[in-house]
Tab-separated table of C-alpha atoms in Angstrom:
chain	number	residue	atom	x	y	z
U	27	MET	CA	0.127	-0.005	-0.204
U	28	LYS	CA	3.037	2.451	0.768
U	29	ARG	CA	4.732	1.390	-2.408
U	30	ILE	CA	1.765	2.129	-4.210
U	31	PHE	CA	0.866	5.279	-2.551
U	32	THR	CA	4.762	6.562	-3.132
U	33	LEU	CA	4.713	5.694	-6.659
U	34	LEU	CA	1.512	7.690	-7.296
U	35	GLY	CA	2.623	10.531	-5.275
U	36	LEU	CA	5.945	10.753	-7.326
U	37	LEU	CA	4.101	10.683	-10.451
U	38	LEU	CA	1.732	13.308	-9.560
U	39	CYS	CA	3.667	15.526	-7.969
U	40	ASN	CA	7.726	15.520	-9.446
U	41	SER	CA	6.191	15.037	-13.192
U	42	HIS	CA	4.373	18.302	-12.274
U	43	LEU	CA	6.194	20.373	-10.290
U	44	LEU	CA	7.388	23.366	-12.023
U	45	PHE	CA	3.694	23.670	-12.886
U	46	ALA	CA	2.677	23.660	-9.033
U	47	GLN	CA	5.374	25.947	-8.482
U	48	GLN	CA	4.066	28.864	-10.881
U	49	THR	CA	1.203	29.415	-8.222
U	50	PRO	CA	1.215	33.341	-7.812
U	51	ALA	CA	2.509	34.542	-4.270
U	52	LYS	CA	-0.974	36.436	-3.514
U	53	PHE	CA	-2.623	32.888	-3.622
U	54	VAL	CA	0.286	31.439	-1.619
U	55	SER	CA	-0.112	34.154	0.959
U	56	LYS	CA	-3.397	34.159	1.416
U	57	GLY	CA	-3.584	30.406	1.618
U	58	ILE	CA	-0.947	30.965	4.368
U	59	GLU	CA	-2.923	33.336	6.139
U	60	SER	CA	-6.485	30.795	5.828
U	61	LEU	CA	-4.913	27.728	7.551
U	62	PRO	CA	-5.733	28.070	10.958
U	63	MET	CA	-9.555	28.797	9.801
U	64	PHE	CA	-8.980	25.419	7.693
U	65	ARG	CA	-7.597	23.541	11.016
U	66	GLU	CA	-10.497	25.106	12.949
U	67	LEU	CA	-13.006	23.262	10.529
U	68	LEU	CA	-10.947	19.990	9.951
U	69	ALA	CA	-10.947	19.661	14.283
U	70	LEU	CA	-14.762	19.515	13.837
U	71	ALA	CA	-15.828	15.344	13.660
U	72	ASN	CA	-17.878	15.149	10.566
U	73	ASP	CA	-18.900	11.353	10.608
U	74	ALA	CA	-23.068	11.658	9.490
U	75	HIS	CA	-23.406	8.914	11.589
U	76	PHE	CA	-23.750	11.235	14.461
U	77	PRO	CA	-25.898	14.171	13.914
U	78	THR	CA	-24.530	16.168	17.275
U	79	ASP	CA	-21.456	16.329	15.615
U	80	ILE	CA	-22.888	17.488	12.537
U	81	GLU	CA	-24.366	20.188	14.461
U	82	LYS	CA	-21.567	21.485	15.279
U	83	ASN	CA	-20.179	21.408	11.437
U	84	ILE	CA	-23.502	23.466	10.783
U	85	GLN	CA	-23.516	26.102	12.850
U	86	TRP	CA	-19.449	26.793	12.139
U	87	CYS	CA	-20.785	26.794	8.677
U	88	GLU	CA	-23.665	29.275	9.253
U	89	GLU	CA	-20.844	31.596	10.906
U	90	ALA	CA	-18.600	31.337	8.680
U	91	PHE	CA	-20.996	32.554	5.473
U	92	ALA	CA	-22.587	35.227	8.029
U	93	LYS	CA	-19.357	37.011	8.198
U	94	ARG	CA	-18.774	37.119	4.667
U	95	GLY	CA	-22.234	38.448	3.684
U	96	PHE	CA	-24.275	35.550	3.051
U	97	THR	CA	-27.917	34.779	4.514
U	98	SER	CA	-28.515	31.313	5.042
U	99	GLN	CA	-31.419	29.078	6.019
U	100	ARG	CA	-31.496	25.608	6.821
U	101	LEU	CA	-33.361	23.063	4.759
U	102	GLN	CA	-34.724	20.553	7.162
U	103	THR	CA	-35.026	16.872	6.690
U	104	PRO	CA	-35.926	13.500	8.425
U	105	THR	CA	-32.502	13.164	9.479
U	106	VAL	CA	-30.014	16.364	9.260
U	107	PRO	CA	-30.522	19.550	7.419
U	108	LEU	CA	-28.836	21.216	4.542
U	109	LEU	CA	-27.731	24.259	4.817
U	110	LEU	CA	-28.407	27.061	1.896
U	111	ALA	CA	-26.329	30.097	2.003
U	112	GLU	CA	-27.255	33.218	-0.816
U	113	ARG	CA	-25.487	36.089	-1.460
U	114	LYS	CA	-26.822	38.222	-4.248
U	115	SER	CA	-24.899	40.575	-6.870
U	116	LYS	CA	-25.799	44.043	-6.879
U	117	LYS	CA	-26.371	43.650	-10.281
U	118	LYS	CA	-30.498	43.363	-10.449
U	119	ASN	CA	-30.454	41.099	-13.924
U	120	ALA	CA	-27.209	38.935	-12.908
U	121	LYS	CA	-27.563	35.181	-13.213
U	122	THR	CA	-27.762	32.865	-10.372
U	123	VAL	CA	-25.268	30.303	-9.603
U	124	LEU	CA	-25.758	27.295	-7.081
U	125	ILE	CA	-22.510	26.062	-6.045
U	126	TYR	CA	-22.423	22.639	-3.923
U	127	LEU	CA	-20.094	21.658	-1.195
U	128	GLN	CA	-19.489	18.615	1.184
U	129	VAL	CA	-19.305	18.966	4.515
U	130	ASP	CA	-19.140	15.399	5.920
U	131	GLY	CA	-16.489	12.762	5.889
U	132	GLN	CA	-16.282	9.101	6.378
U	133	PRO	CA	-15.770	7.287	9.453
U	134	VAL	CA	-12.371	7.365	10.940
U	135	ALA	CA	-10.558	4.238	12.325
U	136	PRO	CA	-7.397	6.010	14.469
U	137	PRO	CA	-5.404	2.868	14.691
U	138	PHE	CA	-4.916	3.092	11.042
U	139	TRP	CA	-4.068	6.462	11.313
U	140	ASN	CA	-0.317	7.738	11.472
U	141	GLN	CA	-1.570	10.648	13.678
U	142	LYS	CA	-3.264	10.347	17.077
U	143	ASN	CA	-6.699	12.062	16.097
U	144	PRO	CA	-7.513	12.043	12.558
U	145	TYR	CA	-9.405	15.198	13.016
U	146	LYS	CA	-6.416	17.287	14.246
U	147	ALA	CA	-4.506	18.105	11.210
U	148	GLU	CA	-0.785	17.667	10.906
U	149	LEU	CA	1.409	19.027	8.104
U	150	MET	CA	3.854	16.065	7.155
U	151	GLU	CA	6.890	16.199	4.516
U	152	GLN	CA	7.818	13.055	2.706
U	153	ASP	CA	11.614	11.543	3.079
U	154	ALA	CA	13.236	9.927	0.232
U	155	GLU	CA	12.045	6.556	1.215
U	156	GLY	CA	8.348	7.724	0.960
U	157	ASN	CA	7.993	7.794	4.375
U	158	TRP	CA	5.400	10.709	5.823
U	159	ALA	CA	6.654	12.610	8.873
U	160	PRO	CA	5.012	15.423	10.475
U	161	ILE	CA	7.058	19.069	10.439
U	162	SER	CA	6.177	22.395	12.626
U	163	TRP	CA	3.311	24.379	11.035
U	164	GLU	CA	5.879	27.161	11.665
U	165	ARG	CA	7.838	25.822	8.875
U	166	ILE	CA	5.399	27.090	6.347
U	167	GLY	CA	6.660	30.969	6.847
U	168	GLN	CA	6.033	32.086	3.539
U	169	ASN	CA	7.834	29.777	1.139
U	170	PRO	CA	6.242	26.642	1.893
U	171	ASP	CA	6.891	23.630	-0.007
U	172	PRO	CA	3.804	22.889	-2.293
U	173	ASP	CA	4.703	19.182	-1.710
U	174	TRP	CA	3.935	19.384	2.155
U	175	ARG	CA	0.869	17.422	2.995
U	176	ILE	CA	-2.050	18.505	5.247
U	177	PHE	CA	-3.328	15.137	7.093
U	178	ALA	CA	-6.731	15.074	8.117
U	179	ARG	CA	-10.106	13.145	7.741
U	180	SER	CA	-11.908	15.335	5.090
U	181	ALA	CA	-8.589	17.369	4.340
U	182	SER	CA	-9.677	16.644	0.507
U	183	ASP	CA	-12.934	15.433	0.830
U	184	ALA	CA	-14.300	17.516	0.828
U	185	LYS	CA	-13.496	19.929	3.352
U	186	GLY	CA	-10.564	21.362	1.525
U	187	PRO	CA	-12.544	23.162	-1.240
U	188	VAL	CA	-15.012	24.663	1.593
U	189	ALA	CA	-11.667	26.470	3.090
U	190	ALA	CA	-10.509	27.283	-0.633
U	191	TYR	CA	-14.341	28.732	-1.237
U	192	LEU	CA	-14.157	30.745	1.553
U	193	THR	CA	-10.567	32.044	1.371
U	194	ALA	CA	-11.347	32.973	-2.445
U	195	LEU	CA	-14.173	34.819	-1.029
U	196	ASP	CA	-11.765	36.954	1.338
U	197	MET	CA	-9.437	37.567	-1.316
U	198	ILE	CA	-11.823	39.160	-3.587
U	199	ALA	CA	-13.072	41.294	-0.311
U	200	ASP	CA	-9.682	42.251	0.224
U	201	GLU	CA	-9.317	43.391	-3.321
U	202	LYS	CA	-12.655	45.085	-3.293
U	203	LYS	CA	-13.768	42.945	-6.177
U	204	LYS	CA	-17.217	42.147	-7.349
U	205	ILE	CA	-18.455	38.747	-7.874
U	206	PRO	CA	-20.813	39.579	-11.078
U	207	PHE	CA	-23.445	37.093	-10.512
U	208	HIS	CA	-25.632	36.034	-7.412
U	209	MET	CA	-24.358	33.103	-5.472
U	210	LYS	CA	-26.275	30.289	-3.986
U	211	VAL	CA	-24.427	27.690	-1.735
U	212	ILE	CA	-26.043	24.234	-0.846
U	213	LEU	CA	-23.869	22.455	1.759
U	214	ASP	CA	-24.340	18.680	2.090
U	215	PHE	CA	-23.887	16.818	5.440
U	216	GLU	CA	-24.839	13.662	4.580
U	217	GLU	CA	-23.073	13.063	1.253
U	218	GLU	CA	-21.013	10.288	2.287
U	219	LEU	CA	-24.228	8.130	3.397
U	220	GLY	CA	-25.301	8.765	-0.369
U	221	SER	CA	-27.284	11.786	0.672
U	222	PRO	CA	-30.538	10.062	1.091
U	223	GLN	CA	-32.569	13.020	2.116
U	224	LEU	CA	-31.297	15.245	-0.947
U	225	PRO	CA	-33.350	14.480	-3.639
U	226	LYS	CA	-36.609	15.296	-1.895
U	227	ALA	CA	-35.521	18.284	-0.248
U	228	VAL	CA	-34.585	19.680	-3.683
U	229	VAL	CA	-38.011	19.212	-5.370
U	230	GLU	CA	-39.456	20.627	-1.764
U	231	ASN	CA	-37.150	23.809	-2.182
U	232	ARG	CA	-37.379	24.207	-5.984
U	233	GLU	CA	-37.952	27.853	-5.534
U	234	ALA	CA	-35.164	28.458	-2.886
U	235	LEU	CA	-32.620	26.583	-5.456
U	236	ALA	CA	-33.517	27.857	-8.379
U	237	ALA	CA	-30.690	28.867	-10.338
U	238	ASP	CA	-28.948	29.287	-13.888
U	239	MET	CA	-26.412	26.754	-13.799
U	240	LEU	CA	-24.457	24.707	-10.827
U	241	VAL	CA	-20.718	24.551	-9.938
U	242	ILE	CA	-19.685	21.628	-7.989
U	243	PHE	CA	-16.342	21.925	-5.871
U	244	ASP	CA	-15.483	18.529	-5.585
U	245	GLY	CA	-13.243	15.354	-5.865
U	246	PRO	CA	-9.711	15.110	-7.415
U	247	ARG	CA	-8.237	16.550	-10.366
U	248	HIS	CA	-6.850	14.589	-13.102
U	249	LEU	CA	-4.125	12.247	-12.862
U	250	LYS	CA	-1.661	15.134	-14.429
U	251	ASN	CA	-2.849	17.189	-11.426
U	252	GLU	CA	-3.518	20.060	-13.919
U	253	PRO	CA	-6.818	22.268	-13.734
U	254	THR	CA	-9.721	20.101	-14.572
U	255	LEU	CA	-13.356	20.292	-15.499
U	256	THR	CA	-15.576	17.439	-15.613
U	257	PHE	CA	-19.300	17.759	-17.168
U	258	GLY	CA	-20.730	14.499	-15.721
U	259	ALA	CA	-20.943	11.780	-13.778
U	260	ARG	CA	-22.070	8.198	-13.904
U	261	GLY	CA	-25.189	6.996	-11.435
U	262	ILE	CA	-25.114	3.970	-9.513
U	263	SER	CA	-27.653	1.104	-8.885
U	264	THR	CA	-27.214	-1.295	-6.488
U	265	LEU	CA	-28.476	-5.156	-6.092
U	266	THR	CA	-28.063	-7.391	-3.530
U	267	LEU	CA	-28.559	-11.489	-4.730
U	268	THR	CA	-28.951	-13.973	-1.813
U	269	LEU	CA	-28.774	-17.732	-3.139
U	270	TYR	CA	-30.523	-20.201	-1.132
U	271	GLY	CA	-29.039	-23.753	-0.267
U	272	PRO	CA	-29.973	-25.982	2.676
U	273	ILE	CA	-31.441	-24.508	5.534
U	274	ARG	CA	-28.609	-24.692	7.631
U	275	PRO	CA	-24.942	-25.654	6.883
U	276	GLN	CA	-24.233	-29.141	6.042
U	277	HIS	CA	-21.233	-31.630	6.496
U	278	SER	CA	-19.448	-31.499	3.046
U	279	GLY	CA	-18.766	-35.548	3.640
U	280	HIS	CA	-21.993	-36.645	4.411
U	281	TYR	CA	-23.923	-34.695	1.951
U	282	GLY	CA	-20.937	-33.766	-0.834
U	283	ASN	CA	-22.553	-34.690	-4.439
U	284	TYR	CA	-25.793	-34.685	-3.115
U	285	VAL	CA	-26.796	-31.237	-1.661
U	286	PRO	CA	-26.282	-28.628	-4.142
U	287	ASN	CA	-23.827	-26.078	-3.435
U	288	PRO	CA	-25.096	-22.078	-3.072
U	289	ALA	CA	-21.799	-20.643	-3.808
U	290	LEU	CA	-21.194	-22.618	-6.454
U	291	ARG	CA	-24.424	-21.959	-8.132
U	292	LEU	CA	-24.042	-18.189	-7.592
U	293	SER	CA	-20.535	-18.298	-9.129
U	294	GLN	CA	-21.968	-19.928	-12.177
U	295	LEU	CA	-24.586	-16.948	-12.723
U	296	LEU	CA	-22.511	-14.228	-12.227
U	297	ALA	CA	-19.981	-15.589	-14.600
U	298	SER	CA	-22.746	-15.845	-16.991
U	299	MET	CA	-23.389	-12.423	-17.180
U	300	LYS	CA	-19.753	-11.335	-18.595
U	301	ASP	CA	-17.574	-12.674	-21.175
U	302	GLU	CA	-13.821	-13.130	-20.736
U	303	GLU	CA	-13.134	-10.012	-21.544
U	304	GLY	CA	-15.282	-7.976	-19.122
U	305	ARG	CA	-18.093	-7.065	-21.245
U	306	VAL	CA	-21.908	-7.787	-20.221
U	307	THR	CA	-23.390	-10.468	-22.392
U	308	ILE	CA	-26.622	-10.036	-21.120
U	309	PRO	CA	-29.124	-8.581	-24.080
U	310	GLY	CA	-29.645	-4.984	-24.661
U	311	TYR	CA	-27.403	-4.122	-21.665
U	312	TYR	CA	-25.474	-1.918	-24.015
U	313	ASP	CA	-28.485	-0.335	-25.762
U	314	GLY	CA	-28.643	3.825	-26.844
U	315	ILE	CA	-24.961	4.127	-26.405
U	316	SER	CA	-22.949	5.280	-29.411
U	317	LEU	CA	-19.986	6.942	-29.605
U	318	ASP	CA	-19.394	8.913	-32.996
U	319	SER	CA	-16.707	10.742	-33.898
U	320	ASP	CA	-16.939	13.995	-32.269
U	321	THR	CA	-17.382	12.525	-29.007
U	322	LYS	CA	-14.088	10.245	-29.305
U	323	ALA	CA	-12.448	13.418	-30.068
U	324	ILE	CA	-13.720	14.699	-26.969
U	325	LEU	CA	-12.343	11.624	-25.028
U	326	GLN	CA	-9.177	11.119	-26.905
U	327	ALA	CA	-8.154	14.753	-25.849
U	328	VAL	CA	-8.053	13.773	-22.204
U	329	PRO	CA	-4.037	12.973	-21.596
U	330	ASP	CA	-4.482	10.018	-20.064
U	331	ASP	CA	-1.167	7.841	-19.888
U	332	GLU	CA	-2.955	4.175	-19.957
U	333	GLU	CA	0.330	2.618	-19.513
U	334	ASN	CA	1.002	4.267	-16.484
U	335	ILE	CA	-2.386	3.354	-15.030
U	336	ARG	CA	-2.147	-0.109	-15.786
U	337	LYS	CA	1.455	0.230	-14.035
U	338	LYS	CA	-0.524	1.996	-11.135
U	339	MET	CA	-3.121	-0.672	-10.945
U	340	GLY	CA	-0.880	-3.790	-11.088
U	341	ILE	CA	-2.318	-5.267	-13.978
U	342	ALA	CA	-1.441	-6.372	-17.371
U	343	ALA	CA	-4.341	-6.131	-19.342
U	344	THR	CA	-7.683	-4.148	-19.122
U	345	ASP	CA	-11.500	-5.162	-19.582
U	346	ARG	CA	-12.269	-4.813	-23.623
U	347	VAL	CA	-15.652	-2.907	-22.971
U	348	ALA	CA	-14.311	-0.101	-24.694
U	349	ASN	CA	-10.992	0.591	-26.375
U	350	THR	CA	-9.221	3.406	-23.700
U	351	TYR	CA	-10.461	4.080	-20.367
U	352	GLN	CA	-12.279	7.297	-21.173
U	353	GLU	CA	-14.235	5.399	-23.491
U	354	SER	CA	-14.848	2.808	-20.678
U	355	ILE	CA	-16.403	4.820	-18.633
U	356	GLN	CA	-19.439	6.122	-21.172
U	357	TYR	CA	-20.866	2.672	-20.747
U	358	PRO	CA	-22.982	1.269	-17.743
U	359	SER	CA	-20.907	-1.236	-15.599
U	360	LEU	CA	-21.918	-4.477	-13.685
U	361	ASN	CA	-19.605	-4.872	-10.777
U	362	ILE	CA	-19.213	-7.377	-8.404
U	363	ARG	CA	-18.354	-5.489	-5.151
U	364	GLY	CA	-18.349	-8.163	-2.768
U	365	LEU	CA	-19.073	-12.076	-2.191
U	366	SER	CA	-20.254	-13.846	1.012
U	367	SER	CA	-20.532	-17.415	1.732
U	368	GLY	CA	-19.179	-19.919	4.352
U	369	TRP	CA	-16.144	-19.495	5.950
U	370	VAL	CA	-12.554	-18.959	4.982
U	371	GLY	CA	-9.120	-18.396	6.440
U	372	SER	CA	-8.355	-19.760	9.973
U	373	GLU	CA	-12.309	-20.516	10.234
U	374	LYS	CA	-12.542	-22.612	7.126
U	375	ARG	CA	-14.444	-25.660	7.730
U	376	THR	CA	-15.676	-28.645	5.729
U	377	ILE	CA	-19.635	-27.804	4.772
U	378	ILE	CA	-21.888	-26.962	2.323
U	379	PRO	CA	-23.004	-23.225	2.544
U	380	SER	CA	-26.589	-22.519	3.502
U	381	SER	CA	-26.388	-19.497	1.138
U	382	ALA	CA	-24.536	-17.381	-0.787
U	383	THR	CA	-24.529	-13.602	-1.426
U	384	ALA	CA	-22.931	-11.065	-3.996
U	385	GLU	CA	-23.194	-7.285	-3.765
U	386	ILE	CA	-23.024	-5.660	-6.921
U	387	ASP	CA	-23.183	-1.910	-8.184
U	388	MET	CA	-23.983	-0.940	-11.605
U	389	ARG	CA	-22.200	2.731	-12.670
U	390	LEU	CA	-25.206	4.293	-14.736
U	391	VAL	CA	-24.812	6.621	-17.589
U	392	ILE	CA	-27.774	9.079	-18.996
U	393	GLU	CA	-28.104	6.600	-21.934
U	394	SER	CA	-29.664	3.511	-19.719
U	395	GLU	CA	-32.667	4.141	-17.288
U	396	PRO	CA	-31.504	2.203	-14.250
U	397	GLU	CA	-34.867	0.266	-13.748
U	398	ARG	CA	-34.182	-1.113	-17.387
U	399	LEU	CA	-31.078	-2.599	-16.565
U	400	ILE	CA	-32.321	-4.134	-13.273
U	401	GLN	CA	-34.993	-5.499	-15.020
U	402	LEU	CA	-32.210	-7.085	-17.560
U	403	VAL	CA	-30.272	-8.667	-14.996
U	404	LYS	CA	-33.515	-10.155	-13.263
U	405	ASP	CA	-34.685	-11.372	-16.540
U	406	HIS	CA	-31.584	-13.130	-17.356
U	407	ILE	CA	-31.336	-14.489	-13.884
U	408	LYS	CA	-34.967	-16.363	-14.737
U	409	ASN	CA	-33.519	-17.204	-17.846
U	410	GLU	CA	-31.002	-19.180	-15.969
U	411	GLY	CA	-33.583	-21.137	-14.022
U	412	PHE	CA	-34.086	-19.106	-11.117
U	413	THR	CA	-37.136	-18.430	-9.106
U	414	LEU	CA	-36.774	-14.752	-7.909
U	415	LEU	CA	-38.266	-13.774	-4.594
U	416	ASP	CA	-38.033	-10.472	-2.429
U	417	ARG	CA	-37.552	-11.926	0.605
U	418	PRO	CA	-35.893	-15.335	2.423
U	419	PRO	CA	-37.923	-18.359	1.086
U	420	THR	CA	-40.810	-20.109	3.264
U	421	GLU	CA	-40.457	-23.736	3.795
U	422	GLU	CA	-43.158	-24.593	1.503
U	423	GLU	CA	-41.099	-22.998	-1.283
U	424	ARG	CA	-37.682	-24.466	-0.113
U	425	GLU	CA	-39.603	-28.086	-0.669
U	426	GLN	CA	-41.066	-27.265	-4.340
U	427	LYS	CA	-38.237	-24.996	-5.882
U	428	SER	CA	-34.832	-25.938	-6.131
U	429	ARG	CA	-33.012	-22.410	-7.401
U	430	LEU	CA	-34.363	-19.781	-5.017
U	431	ILE	CA	-32.829	-16.604	-4.794
U	432	GLN	CA	-33.717	-13.190	-3.300
U	433	VAL	CA	-32.910	-10.156	-5.392
U	434	GLU	CA	-33.096	-6.421	-3.640
U	435	SER	CA	-32.267	-3.394	-5.575
U	436	THR	CA	-32.077	0.483	-5.093
U	437	THR	CA	-30.541	3.737	-7.192
U	438	SER	CA	-28.965	6.346	-5.424
U	439	TYR	CA	-28.013	8.599	-8.158
U	440	LEU	CA	-29.138	9.246	-11.669
U	441	ALA	CA	-26.425	9.978	-14.364
U	442	TYR	CA	-25.944	13.485	-15.852
U	443	ARG	CA	-24.200	15.071	-18.618
U	444	THR	CA	-23.982	18.685	-19.851
U	445	GLU	CA	-22.569	19.766	-23.070
U	446	MET	CA	-18.870	21.091	-23.139
U	447	ASP	CA	-20.282	24.115	-25.165
U	448	SER	CA	-22.971	24.875	-23.257
U	449	GLU	CA	-23.122	28.427	-21.517
U	450	ILE	CA	-21.200	26.864	-18.164
U	451	GLY	CA	-19.022	25.269	-19.685
U	452	VAL	CA	-17.497	28.090	-21.682
U	453	TRP	CA	-17.851	30.004	-18.743
U	454	LEU	CA	-15.669	27.832	-16.792
U	455	THR	CA	-13.342	26.834	-19.580
U	456	ARG	CA	-12.911	30.679	-20.127
U	457	ALA	CA	-12.409	31.453	-16.279
U	458	LEU	CA	-9.288	28.732	-15.598
U	459	THR	CA	-7.887	29.673	-19.049
U	460	LYS	CA	-7.105	33.146	-17.637
U	461	SER	CA	-6.274	31.542	-14.225
U	462	PHE	CA	-3.790	29.267	-15.317
U	463	GLY	CA	-2.713	30.518	-18.550
U	464	LYS	CA	-3.567	26.842	-20.053
U	465	SER	CA	-6.799	25.632	-21.378
U	466	PRO	CA	-8.144	22.948	-18.645
U	467	ILE	CA	-8.304	19.582	-19.084
U	468	ARG	CA	-12.167	18.808	-19.983
U	469	GLN	CA	-13.569	15.227	-19.114
U	470	ARG	CA	-16.965	14.242	-20.380
U	471	THR	CA	-17.894	12.395	-17.312
U	472	SER	CA	-16.279	10.749	-14.429
U	473	GLY	CA	-16.531	6.856	-13.488
U	474	GLY	CA	-17.705	7.797	-10.148
U	475	SER	CA	-21.540	9.136	-9.191
U	476	ILE	CA	-22.348	12.287	-7.102
U	477	PRO	CA	-25.650	13.294	-5.819
U	478	ILE	CA	-26.086	16.025	-8.560
U	479	SER	CA	-28.658	14.438	-10.556
U	480	PRO	CA	-31.652	15.881	-8.600
U	481	PHE	CA	-30.841	19.150	-9.303
U	482	VAL	CA	-29.908	18.624	-13.283
U	483	ASN	CA	-33.434	16.560	-13.629
U	484	GLU	CA	-35.590	18.234	-11.049
U	485	LEU	CA	-34.353	21.629	-11.299
U	486	GLY	CA	-33.299	21.789	-15.053
U	487	ILE	CA	-29.870	23.554	-14.869
U	488	PRO	CA	-26.840	22.349	-16.095
U	489	ALA	CA	-23.813	21.086	-13.686
U	490	VAL	CA	-20.165	21.119	-14.204
U	491	THR	CA	-17.691	19.501	-11.422
U	492	VAL	CA	-14.826	21.629	-10.865
U	493	PRO	CA	-12.154	19.272	-9.001
U	494	THR	CA	-9.002	20.747	-7.389
U	495	VAL	CA	-7.412	18.200	-4.950
U	496	ASN	CA	-4.428	15.847	-5.747
U	497	ARG	CA	-6.096	12.059	-6.664
U	498	ASP	CA	-3.621	10.288	-4.086
U	499	ASN	CA	-5.388	11.993	-1.504
U	500	ASN	CA	-6.464	8.794	0.437
U	501	GLN	CA	-10.028	9.493	0.797
U	502	HIS	CA	-12.581	7.506	2.424
U	503	SER	CA	-9.021	5.497	3.547
U	504	PRO	CA	-6.840	6.281	6.508
U	505	ASN	CA	-4.418	9.265	6.416
U	506	GLU	CA	-6.404	11.035	3.944
U	507	ASN	CA	-4.549	14.440	2.998
U	508	ILE	CA	-4.721	17.325	0.646
U	509	ARG	CA	-1.144	18.252	-1.141
U	510	LEU	CA	-0.386	22.065	-0.042
U	511	GLY	CA	0.278	23.295	-3.399
U	512	ASN	CA	-3.324	21.916	-4.417
U	513	TYR	CA	-4.885	23.590	-1.720
U	514	PHE	CA	-3.394	27.018	-2.974
U	515	ASP	CA	-4.678	26.250	-6.671
U	516	GLY	CA	-7.822	25.296	-5.371
U	517	ILE	CA	-8.015	28.923	-4.090
U	518	ARG	CA	-6.664	30.706	-7.373
U	519	THR	CA	-9.087	28.215	-9.223
U	520	ILE	CA	-12.115	29.562	-7.242
U	521	TYR	CA	-11.081	33.148	-7.115
U	522	GLY	CA	-10.950	32.798	-10.926
U	523	ILE	CA	-14.345	31.560	-11.769
U	524	LEU	CA	-15.484	34.160	-9.009
U	525	THR	CA	-14.245	36.754	-10.787
U	526	GLU	CA	-14.923	35.795	-14.346
U	527	LYS	CA	-18.253	37.445	-15.811
U	528	ILE	CA	-21.017	34.548	-17.138
């Protein structure tokens, strides 16, 4: 794990150190000045499983935005509220930009961190062997090394962008500049739980959230660690398949060759869904997706180093759903994310398991409706001779049917995509080009999923993600961090957008 982290860090940092060092001094200076504020925000535990901790984060955000001239209101939900902050431009006919920021974070497991308290930010420096060691905050001075890292939960995902946004606002105020549009900021405190309350809250607060466009400050830049715009994201549906065997585990000596093994049958079922090249074999699964020459040109413009990606992943070859990485994420996926049956390792035993479970996720694209894909999978399971249930089988069903499988499904987010030549696309491209002196890397979609589709589909507004953090940030894992140079460039990115006319 450490070797992979070190390799990726060197690829990200050393190859583009010259680019990172070109951050203008004013952003570095203001970024250094903002670090006490950033550390104060990081110090607030933000696991959304604990609403009392989230309340402290909400109060902090209310105060921070009020200091910067925003009015705010809580959008109540059955769990914890969303926070909507608003600041109007003096231009009455100005456009309204809705900005999405995430404040909650993944749970922490302190024993796996290289620091005592994951919520107490530590500044660290990497040695020649790739080890990270804490250094004094006083060393930052006025000439910090952009490759130093701030380690803390949510440093990158996603309190780093929150602090960068607030700092950019402070810079604009210091320079007495005007932001040429109305701003609405929606702060999400349950993103890591899948934002379960967000879709309904968007519908119930349609008027309050109304805007001309949506900008999402979240996620990591392209692997080259250069300014990046992402114009879409895949959605996600999940399936849980539980295949039933004997009513309780049976002795494999007494009943092997007699009692069917559910783990084997489930494996055979899963194998029937894909070919040896990783392509889904279920008829109609990829229907509606066609990449024309213009789309392929957009995808080819993304400067991926596929050989380096394979090396980083430790794989010799890729699945053949498409020809390139960018093309592959334009299709819906069918991924086995977990399998469970019987016992393994030191607990292994000679039994025929009583059941076997597979957890599947399907990453969605806008051309494929989730319910259609889910039904295709269900139809395939039926065609393989299984009886589908929405609950565990009864005793009578066990006596009458030999292939019983429970199927549960959910859809968390839909996919979305915004055209690159749309008004928001042109504006953001122009802003980043002015800020960095070169065109940003523009990705048609990301492979992952974010809770943005309710805004796009319910409010009818185009959305683009502006990622700022380093890709090797260990988000969701122990030792999450943000590279200091990325934090400064995040301020630079947001400052450039907030000061650019639409």
